[in-house]
Coordinates of C-alpha atoms and ligand atoms in Angstrom, one line a residue:
M1 CA 5.1 43.9 46.4
V2 CA 7.2 42.4 43.6
I3 CA 5.5 39.7 41.4
S4 CA 7.6 38.0 38.8
I5 CA 6.1 36.2 35.8
A6 CA 8.2 33.4 34.3
S7 CA 7.9 30.4 32.1
G8 CA 10.2 27.5 31.5
K9 CA 9.4 27.7 27.8
G10 CA 9.0 30.6 25.3
G11 CA 5.7 31.3 23.6
T12 CA 3.4 30.4 26.6
G13 CA 1.8 33.8 26.9
K14 CA 4.0 35.0 29.8
T15 CA 4.2 38.6 28.6
T16 CA 0.4 38.7 27.9
V17 CA -0.2 37.7 31.6
A18 CA 2.5 40.1 32.9
C19 CA 1.0 43.1 30.9
G20 CA -2.5 42.0 31.8
L21 CA -1.7 41.9 35.6
A22 CA 0.2 45.3 35.4
S23 CA -2.9 46.8 33.8
V24 CA -5.3 45.8 36.5
I25 CA -3.2 47.1 39.3
N26 CA -3.6 50.7 40.3
E27 CA -0.3 52.6 39.6
S28 CA 1.8 49.6 38.9
V29 CA 5.4 49.3 37.5
Y30 CA 6.1 46.9 34.7
I31 CA 9.7 45.9 34.1
D32 CA 10.6 43.8 31.0
C33 CA 13.6 41.7 32.0
D34 CA 13.6 39.8 28.7
V35 CA 16.5 42.0 27.5
E36 CA 17.3 39.9 24.5
E37 CA 13.8 40.2 23.0
P38 CA 11.7 42.7 25.0
N39 CA 8.1 42.8 23.7
G40 CA 6.0 44.1 26.6
H41 CA 6.1 47.5 24.8
L42 CA 4.1 46.1 21.9
L43 CA 1.1 45.4 24.2
L44 CA 1.5 48.3 26.7
K45 CA 2.4 50.9 24.1
P46 CA 4.1 53.3 26.5
G47 CA 5.3 56.8 25.7
I48 CA 9.1 56.6 26.1
L49 CA 10.3 59.4 28.3
K50 CA 14.0 58.5 28.7
E51 CA 16.5 56.2 27.1
E52 CA 19.9 55.8 28.6
P53 CA 23.0 53.6 28.1
S54 CA 23.7 50.9 30.7
Y55 CA 27.2 49.9 31.8
K56 CA 28.6 46.8 33.3
L57 CA 31.8 46.5 35.4
I58 CA 34.6 44.5 33.8
P59 CA 38.0 43.8 35.3
K60 CA 41.0 45.9 34.3
I61 CA 44.5 44.4 35.0
N62 CA 47.4 46.5 36.4
Y63 CA 50.4 44.8 34.9
E64 CA 52.8 46.5 37.3
S65 CA 51.3 44.3 40.1
C66 CA 50.2 41.2 38.2
D67 CA 52.5 38.2 38.4
F68 CA 50.3 35.9 36.2
C69 CA 49.5 33.5 39.0
N70 CA 46.3 32.6 37.1
K71 CA 44.0 32.8 40.1
C72 CA 41.6 35.2 38.3
A73 CA 41.2 32.8 35.4
E74 CA 40.6 29.9 37.8
V75 CA 37.9 31.6 39.7
C76 CA 36.0 32.9 36.6
E77 CA 33.1 30.6 36.2
F78 CA 32.3 32.0 32.8
N79 CA 35.7 31.4 31.2
A80 CA 36.0 35.1 30.4
L81 CA 39.7 35.4 31.3
L82 CA 42.6 33.8 29.5
N83 CA 46.2 33.8 31.0
L84 CA 48.5 34.3 28.0
K85 CA 51.4 34.8 30.4
S86 CA 52.3 38.2 29.0
E87 CA 48.7 39.4 29.2
I88 CA 45.4 38.4 31.0
Y89 CA 43.0 38.5 28.0
L90 CA 39.4 39.4 28.8
I91 CA 36.6 38.2 26.6
D92 CA 34.4 41.0 27.9
E93 CA 31.2 39.7 26.2
L94 CA 31.4 36.7 28.5
C95 CA 32.0 38.6 31.7
H96 CA 29.0 38.6 34.2
S97 CA 30.5 41.3 36.3
C98 CA 30.5 39.0 39.3
G99 CA 33.7 40.6 40.8
A100 CA 35.2 37.3 41.8
C101 CA 38.5 37.9 39.9
T102 CA 39.0 41.3 41.6
Y103 CA 38.1 39.8 45.0
F104 CA 40.5 36.8 44.8
C105 CA 43.5 38.5 43.1
P106 CA 46.3 38.0 45.6
Q107 CA 48.3 41.0 44.2
K108 CA 45.3 43.3 44.2
A109 CA 46.1 43.9 40.6
I110 CA 42.5 44.2 39.3
T111 CA 40.3 47.3 39.3
E112 CA 36.9 47.5 37.6
A113 CA 36.0 49.7 34.6
N114 CA 32.7 50.5 33.0
K115 CA 31.7 49.0 29.6
E116 CA 28.4 49.8 27.8
N117 CA 26.3 46.6 27.5
G118 CA 22.9 47.9 26.4
K119 CA 20.2 50.5 26.7
I120 CA 17.5 51.1 29.3
R121 CA 14.2 52.8 28.4
I122 CA 11.8 54.4 30.8
G123 CA 8.3 55.4 29.9
E124 CA 4.7 55.6 31.0
T125 CA 1.4 54.2 29.6
S126 CA -1.8 56.1 29.1
N127 CA -3.3 54.2 32.1
N128 CA -0.4 55.2 34.5
I129 CA 1.8 52.1 34.3
L130 CA 5.4 53.0 34.8
F131 CA 7.3 51.1 32.2
Y132 CA 10.9 49.9 32.0
D133 CA 12.7 47.7 29.5
A134 CA 16.2 47.2 28.2
Y135 CA 18.0 46.1 25.0
L136 CA 21.1 44.0 25.3
K137 CA 23.9 45.2 22.9
V138 CA 24.5 42.9 19.9
G139 CA 27.3 40.4 20.7
E140 CA 26.9 40.6 24.5
A141 CA 26.6 37.0 25.7
S142 CA 25.7 37.8 29.3
A143 CA 22.2 39.3 29.9
A144 CA 22.4 39.1 33.7
P145 CA 24.2 42.4 34.4
L146 CA 21.7 44.3 32.2
I147 CA 18.7 42.5 33.9
K148 CA 20.1 43.6 37.3
K149 CA 20.4 47.2 36.0
V150 CA 16.8 47.4 34.6
K151 CA 15.4 45.8 37.7
N152 CA 17.2 48.3 40.0
A153 CA 16.2 51.3 37.8
Y154 CA 12.9 51.7 39.7
K155 CA 13.2 52.8 43.2
G156 CA 9.9 53.1 44.9
N157 CA 7.2 51.1 46.6
K158 CA 4.6 50.6 44.0
T159 CA 3.6 47.1 43.0
V160 CA 6.2 45.8 40.5
I161 CA 5.6 43.2 37.8
I162 CA 8.7 41.6 36.5
D163 CA 8.4 40.0 33.1
S164 CA 11.2 37.4 33.2
P165 CA 12.9 35.9 30.1
P166 CA 11.8 32.4 29.1
G167 CA 13.9 29.4 30.2
T168 CA 15.6 28.4 33.4
S169 CA 19.0 30.0 32.9
C170 CA 20.8 32.6 35.0
S171 CA 18.8 35.3 33.2
M172 CA 15.6 33.9 34.6
L173 CA 17.2 33.5 38.0
E174 CA 18.4 37.1 38.0
S175 CA 14.9 38.3 37.1
V176 CA 12.9 36.3 39.6
K177 CA 15.2 36.4 42.7
D178 CA 14.0 38.9 45.3
S179 CA 10.3 38.5 44.2
D180 CA 7.6 38.1 46.8
F181 CA 5.9 35.7 44.5
C182 CA 6.4 34.1 41.0
V183 CA 3.7 33.2 38.6
L184 CA 4.7 30.4 36.3
V185 CA 2.9 30.5 33.0
T186 CA 2.6 27.2 31.1
E187 CA 0.5 25.6 28.4
S188 CA -1.3 22.3 27.8
T189 CA 1.4 20.6 25.7
P190 CA 4.2 18.1 26.5
F191 CA 6.9 20.9 26.0
G192 CA 5.0 23.2 28.3
F193 CA 4.7 20.5 30.9
N194 CA 8.3 19.4 30.7
D195 CA 9.6 23.0 31.0
L196 CA 7.2 23.8 33.9
K197 CA 8.8 21.0 35.9
L198 CA 12.3 22.5 35.3
A199 CA 11.1 26.0 36.3
I200 CA 9.4 24.7 39.5
N201 CA 12.7 23.0 40.4
V202 CA 14.6 26.3 40.1
L203 CA 12.0 28.2 42.2
R204 CA 12.1 25.5 44.9
Q205 CA 15.9 25.8 45.1
I206 CA 15.8 29.6 45.5
K207 CA 12.8 29.4 47.8
I208 CA 10.5 31.7 46.0
P209 CA 6.8 31.0 46.5
Y210 CA 5.0 30.3 43.2
G211 CA 1.7 29.5 41.5
I212 CA 0.8 28.2 38.1
V213 CA -1.3 29.7 35.3
I214 CA -2.2 27.4 32.4
N215 CA -2.6 29.4 29.3
K216 CA -4.3 28.2 26.2
Y217 CA -5.8 25.5 28.4
D218 CA -6.8 22.3 26.7
E219 CA -8.7 19.7 28.8
N220 CA -7.7 16.9 26.5
Y221 CA -4.1 17.2 27.7
Y222 CA -4.7 15.7 31.1
L223 CA -1.1 14.9 32.1
L224 CA -0.5 18.5 33.3
D225 CA -3.7 18.5 35.4
E226 CA -2.8 15.1 36.9
Y227 CA 0.7 16.3 37.8
I228 CA -0.6 19.5 39.4
Q229 CA -3.2 17.5 41.5
K230 CA -0.8 14.7 42.5
N231 CA 1.8 17.1 43.7
K232 CA -0.7 19.5 45.3
L233 CA 0.7 22.4 43.3
N234 CA -0.8 25.9 43.5
L235 CA -2.9 26.2 40.4
L236 CA -4.0 29.9 40.2
L237 CA -5.8 30.1 36.9
K238 CA -6.7 28.3 33.7
I239 CA -7.0 30.6 30.6
P240 CA -9.0 28.8 27.9
F241 CA -7.8 28.5 24.4
R242 CA -10.3 30.8 22.6
M243 CA -10.4 32.4 19.2
D244 CA -11.3 35.9 20.5
I245 CA -8.3 35.9 22.8
A246 CA -6.0 34.6 20.0
E247 CA -7.3 37.2 17.6
S248 CA -6.9 40.1 20.0
Y249 CA -3.4 39.0 20.9
S250 CA -2.4 38.7 17.2
K251 CA -3.4 42.3 16.7
G252 CA -1.1 43.4 19.5
E253 CA -4.0 44.5 21.8
L254 CA -3.9 44.5 25.6
L255 CA -6.4 41.8 26.3
T256 CA -7.6 43.4 29.6
E257 CA -8.8 46.3 27.4
T258 CA -10.5 44.3 24.7
I259 CA -11.9 41.2 26.4
K260 CA -14.0 41.8 29.5
D261 CA -13.7 38.4 31.0
Y262 CA -9.9 38.4 30.5
R263 CA -9.8 41.5 32.7
I264 CA -11.9 39.6 35.3
M265 CA -9.5 36.7 35.1
M266 CA -6.5 39.0 35.8
L267 CA -8.3 40.7 38.7
E268 CA -9.0 37.2 40.2
L269 CA -5.4 36.2 39.6
L270 CA -4.2 39.3 41.4
E271 CA -6.4 38.7 44.4
K272 CA -5.1 35.1 44.7
I273 CA -1.5 36.3 44.5
K274 CA -2.1 38.9 47.2
T275 CA -3.6 36.3 49.5
E276 CA -0.6 34.0 48.9
I277 CA 1.8 36.8 49.8
V278 CA -0.1 37.8 52.9
E279 CA -0.4 34.2 54.1
K280 CA 3.3 33.8 53.6
E281 CA 4.2 36.9 55.6
Y282 CA 2.3 35.5 58.6
V283 CA 3.6 31.9 58.5
Ligands
SF4_301 S1 44.9 36.9 39.9 FE1 45.8 38.9 39.9 S2 48.0 38.6 39.9 FE2 47.1 36.6 39.4 S3 47.1 36.6 37.2 FE3 45.1 37.4 37.8 S4 45.4 39.6 37.8 FE4 47.4 38.7 37.8
SF4_302 S1 34.1 39.7 36.9 FE1 33.5 37.6 37.2 S2 32.7 37.0 35.2 FE2 33.9 38.9 34.9 S3 36.0 38.2 34.4 FE3 35.9 38.5 36.6 S4 35.4 36.5 37.5 FE4 34.9 36.4 35.3

């Protein structure tokens, strides 16, 4: 079972929910895909067992075969290739390792070479959560290849919690695709509401079932509740805005260990997600 946790907007409490869920599952795997700013380790405090470099594939041109037809630059959606007529110049930080240039080169003049794009860490917490995160190398514009690597680093059949980067860009897409279910964490504010709608749109397009958690819930902001009811969206949980939760979070504590009813909320959330996944399997 793979459960991803995403949010259209940063700062909604997505990592708190991801770590909380991971901590109430027996022998779970937590993978932090927010490779530009991973912070799950601050809450889970894993012992790091291994750190290894990650590589992405970038195109390498064989100038004995290349006739500068420009096809590779045309198919590159990320503008990573420039045809200078005497050289095909690669801006390797922009390369997403999609392989399109290699595939479409009429002269078969492109091979692929490894380039280091970041580091992956593997660890374990004191309560048996297998932990993975990754750091994107400074200057790398494309997070997606590293996200793919850290996601694929775990091979096994334990329940996996994917902590997705905020936003609705290709980094979020790469993180949540292949999930059995996605939890969208939002908050009771106009920004949270707006970005939730964008994130829902993305999940509908890639056909990933989802449910909503409203964090720092404020009943005075009724537009979000109205929208959820009117569109019959799957509201999984409302986490109230409370001082004890805010204080524990600001100390970098794992809320399921410090606040008893937060743990109960996470257990209830897990049960609802399991029900959703099982129902989906038998539809
Ligand atoms: S597509 Fe192949 S042959 Fe054409 S410019 Fe690119 S590398 Fe050269
Ligand atoms: S692998 Fe994809 S992203 Fe990289 S240069 Fe080729 S076409 Fe562009």
